[in-house]
XYZ file of C-alpha atoms in Angstrom:
546
model
C 0.000 0.000 0.000
C 2.849 2.383 0.880
C 4.495 1.714 -2.473
C 1.206 2.366 -4.271
C 0.767 5.693 -2.413
C 4.258 6.842 -3.411
C 3.673 5.822 -7.000
C 0.329 7.635 -7.035
C 1.804 10.852 -5.681
C 4.735 10.705 -8.079
C 2.388 10.310 -11.021
C 0.306 13.256 -9.800
C 3.483 15.348 -9.430
C 4.677 14.468 -12.905
C 1.266 15.327 -14.281
C 1.238 18.668 -12.426
C 4.619 19.556 -13.845
C 4.105 18.069 -17.280
C 3.684 21.418 -18.986
C 7.011 22.652 -17.653
C 8.793 19.403 -18.446
C 7.434 19.050 -21.977
C 10.026 21.305 -23.590
C 13.813 21.297 -23.501
C 16.477 23.885 -22.798
C 17.627 25.620 -25.993
C 20.814 27.613 -26.578
C 21.577 29.558 -29.755
C 25.215 30.701 -29.980
C 26.550 32.927 -32.761
C 30.184 34.040 -32.549
C 31.533 36.297 -35.316
C 35.270 36.759 -34.970
C 36.798 37.228 -38.435
C 35.402 40.230 -40.334
C 36.177 41.064 -43.941
C 35.641 44.842 -43.777
C 35.666 45.630 -40.052
C 38.042 45.001 -37.186
C 38.209 41.405 -36.033
C 36.721 40.663 -32.643
C 39.715 39.352 -30.757
C 37.670 38.871 -27.618
C 35.292 36.535 -29.441
C 36.459 33.314 -27.829
C 36.537 29.670 -28.820
C 33.037 28.412 -28.043
C 34.076 24.875 -27.116
C 34.200 25.473 -23.342
C 30.887 27.339 -23.455
C 29.092 24.582 -25.322
C 30.518 22.042 -22.885
C 29.001 23.946 -19.948
C 25.661 24.298 -21.690
C 25.595 20.632 -22.591
C 26.262 19.752 -18.953
C 23.270 21.944 -18.026
C 21.142 19.858 -20.409
C 20.820 22.441 -23.206
C 20.257 21.553 -26.819
C 22.765 23.765 -28.637
C 22.800 25.405 -32.048
C 26.181 26.987 -32.750
C 27.189 29.268 -35.643
C 30.747 30.513 -36.150
C 31.544 33.504 -38.372
C 28.012 33.959 -39.705
C 27.978 35.485 -43.189
C 25.014 36.766 -45.181
C 24.283 33.327 -46.595
C 24.395 31.792 -43.140
C 22.047 34.459 -41.817
C 19.341 33.130 -44.069
C 19.602 29.657 -42.539
C 19.195 30.796 -38.927
C 15.920 32.692 -38.850
C 13.608 30.025 -40.407
C 12.115 27.923 -37.635
C 13.622 30.024 -34.851
C 10.185 31.116 -33.614
C 8.894 27.562 -33.280
C 12.092 26.384 -31.580
C 11.843 29.136 -28.979
C 8.138 28.560 -28.361
C 8.600 24.827 -27.858
C 11.602 25.161 -25.514
C 11.416 25.187 -21.748
C 14.221 27.731 -21.282
C 16.076 29.705 -23.934
C 19.574 31.223 -23.923
C 20.723 33.313 -26.904
C 24.392 34.316 -26.998
C 25.695 36.725 -29.662
C 29.299 37.912 -30.005
C 30.737 40.117 -32.754
C 30.479 43.619 -34.162
C 27.189 45.214 -33.094
C 25.621 48.481 -34.285
C 22.427 50.216 -33.224
C 19.900 52.780 -34.411
C 17.190 54.410 -32.311
C 14.886 51.474 -33.075
C 16.976 48.350 -33.687
C 20.361 46.722 -33.080
C 22.154 44.331 -35.432
C 24.834 41.678 -35.112
C 26.752 42.318 -38.332
C 27.579 39.386 -40.584
C 31.281 38.785 -41.194
C 30.945 39.883 -44.835
C 28.958 43.060 -44.112
C 30.158 45.844 -46.442
C 31.311 49.297 -45.440
C 28.299 51.504 -46.041
C 25.440 53.613 -44.784
C 23.322 52.639 -41.806
C 20.333 52.193 -44.092
C 21.885 48.919 -45.272
C 22.493 47.450 -41.808
C 19.214 45.545 -41.900
C 20.383 43.714 -44.999
C 23.689 42.560 -43.500
C 22.884 41.949 -39.844
C 20.793 39.832 -37.527
C 18.105 42.067 -35.923
C 18.637 41.707 -32.174
C 15.492 43.594 -31.156
C 13.426 41.187 -33.224
C 15.073 38.244 -31.467
C 14.186 39.852 -28.131
C 10.576 40.095 -29.231
C 10.595 36.330 -29.886
C 12.131 35.698 -26.469
C 9.241 37.641 -24.955
C 7.140 34.536 -25.628
C 9.187 32.753 -22.942
C 8.777 35.378 -20.216
C 10.710 34.440 -17.093
C 12.684 31.757 -18.898
C 14.634 33.661 -21.564
C 18.105 35.205 -21.475
C 19.831 37.185 -24.215
C 23.564 37.935 -24.041
C 25.137 40.394 -26.493
C 28.934 40.581 -26.547
C 30.905 43.157 -28.526
C 34.272 44.980 -28.325
C 34.590 47.840 -25.886
C 35.341 50.489 -28.531
C 32.596 53.026 -29.281
C 34.306 54.368 -32.431
C 31.667 54.771 -35.177
C 31.799 52.001 -37.787
C 28.668 52.499 -39.864
C 27.473 55.951 -40.947
C 24.367 57.004 -39.056
C 24.564 54.197 -36.459
C 26.017 53.890 -32.971
C 28.608 51.240 -32.275
C 27.500 48.827 -29.562
C 24.250 47.475 -28.184
C 21.511 49.935 -27.191
C 18.235 48.068 -26.512
C 15.060 50.010 -27.183
C 12.217 47.964 -25.721
C 12.850 44.825 -23.692
C 9.821 42.521 -23.486
C 8.541 41.761 -20.013
C 10.204 38.732 -18.469
C 13.307 38.768 -20.699
C 16.742 39.140 -19.104
C 19.459 40.842 -21.166
C 23.209 41.069 -20.478
C 25.698 43.014 -22.581
C 29.449 43.553 -22.410
C 32.687 42.051 -23.621
C 32.231 38.413 -24.730
C 34.718 36.985 -22.227
C 32.967 38.802 -19.386
C 29.633 37.350 -20.470
C 31.102 33.842 -20.397
C 32.124 34.540 -16.788
C 28.512 35.501 -16.048
C 27.374 32.184 -17.491
C 29.836 29.945 -15.724
C 29.904 31.983 -12.512
C 26.190 32.027 -11.829
C 23.662 31.848 -14.642
C 24.216 28.121 -15.240
C 24.454 27.342 -11.518
C 21.167 25.877 -10.344
C 19.271 28.012 -7.856
C 21.315 31.212 -8.385
C 18.871 34.115 -8.622
C 19.189 36.656 -11.425
C 19.884 39.384 -8.867
C 22.782 37.333 -7.453
C 24.126 36.711 -10.957
C 24.159 40.449 -11.642
C 25.762 41.240 -8.293
C 28.697 38.909 -9.061
C 29.027 40.000 -12.708
C 32.171 41.832 -13.919
C 31.805 45.590 -13.590
C 31.698 46.147 -17.359
C 28.664 43.899 -17.786
C 25.317 45.684 -18.010
C 21.981 44.021 -17.287
C 18.548 45.064 -18.512
C 14.990 43.904 -18.154
C 13.889 41.063 -15.891
C 16.207 40.754 -12.856
C 14.151 38.946 -10.191
C 15.595 38.857 -6.666
C 14.502 35.244 -6.064
C 13.909 33.274 -9.259
C 16.834 31.557 -10.992
C 17.340 30.856 -14.680
C 18.024 27.229 -13.760
C 15.984 26.266 -10.688
C 17.234 23.635 -8.282
C 16.171 20.181 -9.376
C 13.787 18.796 -6.794
C 13.758 15.050 -6.462
C 10.243 13.656 -5.865
C 11.108 11.884 -2.633
C 8.344 11.193 -0.132
C 9.033 11.207 3.569
C 6.544 8.526 4.363
C 5.141 10.707 7.153
C 1.891 12.688 7.249
C -1.188 12.399 5.135
C -1.224 11.919 1.393
C -2.805 15.362 0.969
C -0.001 17.076 2.921
C 2.693 15.262 0.999
C 1.024 16.020 -2.300
C 0.859 19.742 -1.431
C 4.525 19.673 -0.400
C 5.551 18.064 -3.666
C 3.535 20.461 -5.812
C 4.933 23.437 -3.868
C 8.491 22.111 -4.281
C 7.863 21.815 -8.012
C 6.383 25.342 -8.241
C 9.210 26.892 -6.214
C 11.855 25.130 -8.264
C 10.298 26.296 -11.537
C 10.414 29.931 -10.423
C 7.821 30.757 -13.105
C 4.461 32.492 -13.049
C 2.742 29.398 -14.441
C 4.223 27.094 -11.806
C 3.321 29.376 -8.883
C -0.228 29.912 -10.177
C -0.639 26.131 -10.472
C 0.043 25.834 -6.743
C -2.180 28.813 -5.807
C -5.125 27.583 -7.842
C -4.921 24.152 -6.231
C -4.222 25.419 -2.709
C -5.731 28.921 -2.317
C -5.381 28.565 1.477
C -2.319 26.353 1.458
C 0.705 26.377 3.752
C 2.864 28.246 1.208
C 0.399 30.826 -0.065
C 2.365 33.745 1.409
C 5.670 32.581 -0.105
C 4.001 31.870 -3.448
C 2.415 35.319 -3.594
C 5.702 36.981 -2.661
C 7.535 35.127 -5.435
C 4.729 35.910 -7.869
C 4.805 39.607 -6.958
C 8.559 39.665 -7.545
C 8.075 38.095 -10.956
C 5.452 40.650 -11.949
C 7.337 43.741 -10.813
C 8.255 46.276 -13.451
C 11.926 46.912 -14.288
C 11.654 50.285 -12.509
C 10.330 48.653 -9.331
C 13.113 46.080 -9.399
C 15.745 48.738 -10.029
C 14.392 50.808 -7.130
C 14.685 47.805 -4.816
C 18.237 47.118 -5.974
C 19.258 50.725 -5.240
C 17.476 50.753 -1.879
C 19.332 47.588 -0.892
C 22.619 49.451 -1.396
C 21.645 51.821 1.468
C 23.583 54.721 -0.050
C 24.590 57.321 2.516
C 24.391 61.035 1.819
C 28.077 61.477 0.976
C 27.942 58.618 -1.552
C 24.898 60.249 -3.112
C 26.812 63.531 -3.359
C 29.659 61.722 -5.119
C 27.192 60.250 -7.595
C 25.719 63.703 -8.230
C 29.199 65.161 -8.738
C 30.075 62.375 -11.172
C 26.879 62.948 -13.158
C 27.440 66.715 -13.206
C 31.047 66.219 -14.296
C 29.801 64.200 -17.276
C 27.375 66.957 -18.244
C 24.161 65.630 -16.673
C 22.491 68.356 -14.622
C 21.395 67.008 -11.213
C 20.135 70.444 -10.098
C 22.332 70.362 -7.027
C 24.983 68.325 -5.225
C 23.207 67.914 -1.914
C 22.969 64.154 -1.463
C 19.220 64.195 -2.098
C 18.020 62.283 -5.154
C 15.135 64.417 -6.383
C 13.665 64.830 -9.836
C 16.806 66.508 -11.170
C 19.076 63.658 -10.120
C 16.681 60.984 -11.357
C 16.430 62.733 -14.726
C 20.230 62.906 -14.873
C 20.492 59.170 -14.095
C 17.962 58.381 -16.837
C 19.949 60.468 -19.334
C 23.220 58.765 -18.351
C 21.647 55.317 -18.582
C 20.232 56.097 -22.015
C 23.573 57.381 -23.279
C 25.257 54.172 -22.098
C 22.722 51.744 -23.488
C 21.320 50.852 -20.057
C 17.617 50.328 -19.525
C 16.362 53.730 -18.296
C 14.934 53.340 -14.794
C 16.394 56.355 -12.984
C 17.776 54.034 -10.283
C 21.334 52.737 -9.965
C 22.805 49.327 -9.247
C 26.215 48.736 -7.702
C 27.708 47.917 -11.102
C 26.227 51.072 -12.611
C 27.627 53.243 -9.816
C 31.073 51.713 -10.395
C 30.800 52.327 -14.149
C 29.655 55.916 -13.555
C 32.554 56.554 -11.179
C 35.040 55.112 -13.669
C 33.630 57.181 -16.541
C 33.696 60.347 -14.415
C 37.306 59.695 -13.353
C 38.364 59.459 -16.989
C 36.463 62.651 -17.818
C 38.014 64.445 -14.838
C 41.496 63.601 -16.110
C 40.567 64.844 -19.577
C 39.162 68.108 -18.213
C 42.172 68.611 -15.967
C 44.531 68.179 -18.894
C 42.459 70.558 -21.021
C 42.540 73.118 -18.189
C 46.299 72.722 -17.820
C 46.791 73.406 -21.533
C 44.488 76.446 -21.414
C 46.198 77.748 -18.290
C 49.647 77.364 -19.855
C 48.524 79.183 -23.009
C 46.864 81.939 -20.981
C 50.015 82.391 -18.873
C 52.139 82.510 -22.022
C 49.985 85.288 -23.495
C 49.972 87.024 -20.097
C 53.789 87.083 -19.884
C 54.126 88.146 -23.506
C 51.763 91.093 -23.020
C 53.555 92.118 -19.814
C 56.805 92.315 -21.759
C 55.206 94.128 -24.686
C 53.778 96.850 -22.385
C 57.199 97.611 -20.955
C 57.230 95.319 -17.896
C 55.368 97.929 -15.852
C 57.785 100.767 -16.582
C 55.060 103.415 -17.069
C 51.493 104.060 -15.995
C 50.006 103.598 -19.468
C 51.554 100.158 -19.809
C 50.399 99.139 -16.331
C 46.801 100.159 -16.969
C 46.787 98.457 -20.367
C 48.104 95.253 -18.761
C 45.509 95.259 -15.948
C 42.695 95.938 -18.378
C 43.526 92.813 -20.364
C 44.755 90.611 -17.491
C 43.050 91.836 -14.273
C 43.950 88.548 -12.551
C 47.225 88.058 -14.409
C 50.586 86.773 -13.272
C 51.844 90.324 -12.712
C 48.582 91.957 -11.578
C 49.705 92.392 -7.979
C 52.942 94.044 -9.109
C 51.010 96.280 -11.508
C 48.570 97.373 -8.768
C 51.422 98.184 -6.369
C 53.222 100.274 -9.000
C 50.033 102.148 -9.903
C 49.651 103.102 -6.238
C 52.923 105.007 -6.582
C 51.525 106.967 -9.525
C 48.272 107.568 -7.630
C 50.109 108.828 -4.552
C 52.092 111.258 -6.695
C 48.901 112.397 -8.374
C 47.303 113.120 -5.014
C 50.162 115.405 -4.133
C 49.733 117.396 -7.312
C 45.937 117.272 -7.720
C 43.693 120.026 -6.445
C 42.626 119.512 -2.840
C 38.902 119.315 -3.717
C 39.416 116.637 -6.361
C 41.734 114.651 -4.096
C 39.196 114.715 -1.276
C 36.400 113.697 -3.676
C 38.477 110.766 -4.892
C 39.312 109.629 -1.354
C 35.611 109.782 -0.480
C 34.644 107.787 -3.583
C 37.225 105.129 -2.707
C 35.979 104.922 0.853
C 32.370 104.405 -0.236
C 33.506 102.113 -3.101
C 30.142 102.068 -4.865
C 29.165 102.285 -8.524
C 27.138 105.436 -7.886
C 30.029 107.058 -5.982
C 32.521 106.552 -8.805
C 29.992 107.707 -11.395
C 29.393 110.885 -9.354
C 33.131 111.494 -9.210
C 33.436 111.136 -12.993
C 30.540 113.553 -13.429
C 32.408 116.150 -11.421
C 35.910 115.436 -12.742
C 35.592 113.708 -16.166
C 39.155 114.595 -17.108
C 40.639 114.763 -13.650
C 43.778 113.208 -12.298
C 41.870 110.141 -11.067
C 39.400 109.770 -13.932
C 41.142 106.671 -15.360
C 41.101 105.052 -11.927
C 37.401 105.847 -11.550
C 36.531 104.373 -14.949
C 38.381 101.150 -14.028
C 36.395 100.949 -10.794
C 33.118 101.548 -12.678
C 33.953 98.781 -15.144
C 34.810 96.356 -12.322
C 31.694 97.109 -10.271
C 29.483 96.912 -13.369
C 30.893 93.461 -14.093
C 30.216 92.447 -10.483
C 26.617 93.632 -10.788
C 26.139 91.505 -13.909
C 27.370 88.538 -11.874
C 24.514 88.847 -9.372
C 23.000 85.541 -10.563
C 26.319 83.795 -9.976
C 26.491 85.387 -6.532
C 23.051 84.032 -5.624
C 24.048 80.612 -6.927
C 27.155 80.673 -4.724
C 24.989 81.350 -1.679
C 23.002 78.221 -2.506
C 26.009 76.049 -3.398
C 28.264 77.090 -0.495
C 25.616 76.644 2.160
C 27.961 75.576 4.961
C 31.404 76.625 6.302
C 33.004 73.257 5.560
C 32.305 73.541 1.834
C 33.698 77.094 1.762
C 36.915 75.874 3.395
C 37.090 72.913 1.025
C 36.956 75.253 -1.980
C 39.803 77.389 -0.624
C 41.882 74.309 0.206
C 41.420 72.984 -3.325
C 42.342 76.343 -4.877
C 45.492 76.432 -2.741
C 46.346 72.814 -3.593
C 46.427 73.561 -7.315
C 48.556 76.673 -6.818
C 46.035 79.468 -7.392
C 46.867 81.378 -4.154
C 43.410 82.101 -2.658
C 44.909 83.830 0.377
C 44.224 82.739 3.941
C 42.180 79.533 4.080
C 39.517 80.602 6.559
C 36.215 80.386 4.685
C 36.122 84.179 4.271
C 36.353 85.102 0.596
C 38.422 88.230 -0.031
C 39.884 89.728 -3.208
C 42.609 87.064 -3.338
C 39.980 84.307 -3.143
C 37.858 85.880 -5.884
C 40.918 86.267 -8.061
C 41.833 82.592 -7.567
C 38.272 81.558 -8.428
C 38.325 83.660 -11.596
C 41.665 82.176 -12.644
C 40.312 78.657 -12.145
C 37.108 79.418 -14.075
C 39.147 80.864 -16.919
C 41.388 77.794 -17.125
C 38.376 75.456 -16.925
C 36.606 77.346 -19.729
C 33.729 78.275 -17.404
C 31.915 81.652 -17.202
C 34.289 83.939 -15.297
C 32.481 85.556 -12.365
C 34.658 85.023 -9.310
C 31.756 83.278 -7.603
C 31.517 79.532 -6.929
C 28.718 78.264 -9.157
C 27.515 74.669 -9.321
C 29.633 73.998 -12.402
C 32.656 75.584 -10.727
C 32.545 73.440 -7.592
C 31.976 70.237 -9.567
C 34.993 70.920 -11.780
C 37.123 72.171 -8.891
C 36.500 69.154 -6.660
C 37.203 66.823 -9.588
C 40.813 68.017 -9.804
C 43.107 65.441 -8.219
């Protein structure tokens, strides 16, 4: 009787799982290494080890090496029916890949050099393959490997893989082919390893899109139908069906259990797994980011990195509001990552790496500009007589108010001004001293009205020009008040200016003329609007200097 009961339950279990067991695992591998008109893909590996791993995982494998246009025509017929009849599907492409705003193609090895309009005639449409994989939601993985270079190959198309619309339930990985093989062997083909765990262990240059469930695995753990011999037949049957549903990790398997046992022992777990399966990519991405528990300083670093790359976060305050989320979406789109507005650990690492490279580029560009500016500064100083007369000094300061010799020029002009005071009429001298004491635009304009050709008229006009420029920088001044909203940040700016040799004066958080001059010199070298005030762009660029 006991043997009959075990046989009965095993038959019931097999029947319950018959739909899932009816198909077979299918793997389609296309590796294009040797190109006639484009660079060979040196990273496109020998597929022998990969096929061995897939065969061990019980996959039926179709392999194509160096697919040409003729071979392309033999792949697509019957592909739809093969995918639909399979239990799980893995598609692995490696070669030269190009993308438009609507489609991506794996180029055939004999694809000609030409316009992007011809790509559809000489490439396998990857987006269309994804659409087919959408028929196996929750059980389909696409891997697209291509060289790391982004140098344009085909006119009008981007080099690399940029997915447009990923069907629900399809998991997509992209990166260098060898890195994708590591993803396969290191987790994807290991039974019971969830997609989220696979992504967490993936090389940093691998990008994932689409369906990344925190629980379900591509290959569920095989559950042996072993009965304990204890408890009632009904309990054991429920346990077996639940084991089968959990191992499948699919919507169909979990619903099979829930329909049969709407009040069963595992209803809560089944609903939780089902909810995870049905979450949108944005919901999953939000959960991944929340799990990272980013502190405020890390968030500021992310905002600085985004700003450095030209994505406006509307502030570097450690708060991820609409501006930051929009910046993340723009960065993800530019890098071919599914646009969720939320970051994974791998994405943060990639962003940091990209920003570090950009910071070095900007620093080198600033160094070149600074050297050229200093060269022109020194040349003009020599051409105006090295400060030998008042005319030359004023001409120098007009062109280079923050120049290498500006302090010397100002000191020497004081000598001329002192002499002028001794010879000027007492009334004019007193009026000039009063205007200097007030130091306002209106005061200097009043002085010029009274003494348009006086001994200090040139000095007054210089002051008017300087104060007028300061007035036009009122927006930058307001922005500085918002950006430098605490004493620590003000000190940090001065320390950074001093570290790169711009002489901001005493580092005390109090910005004087020396500080403003240092800020202007930095802005000029960084090709930023020169205001002397620390704007958002200024602090991002300044803090990026190593």
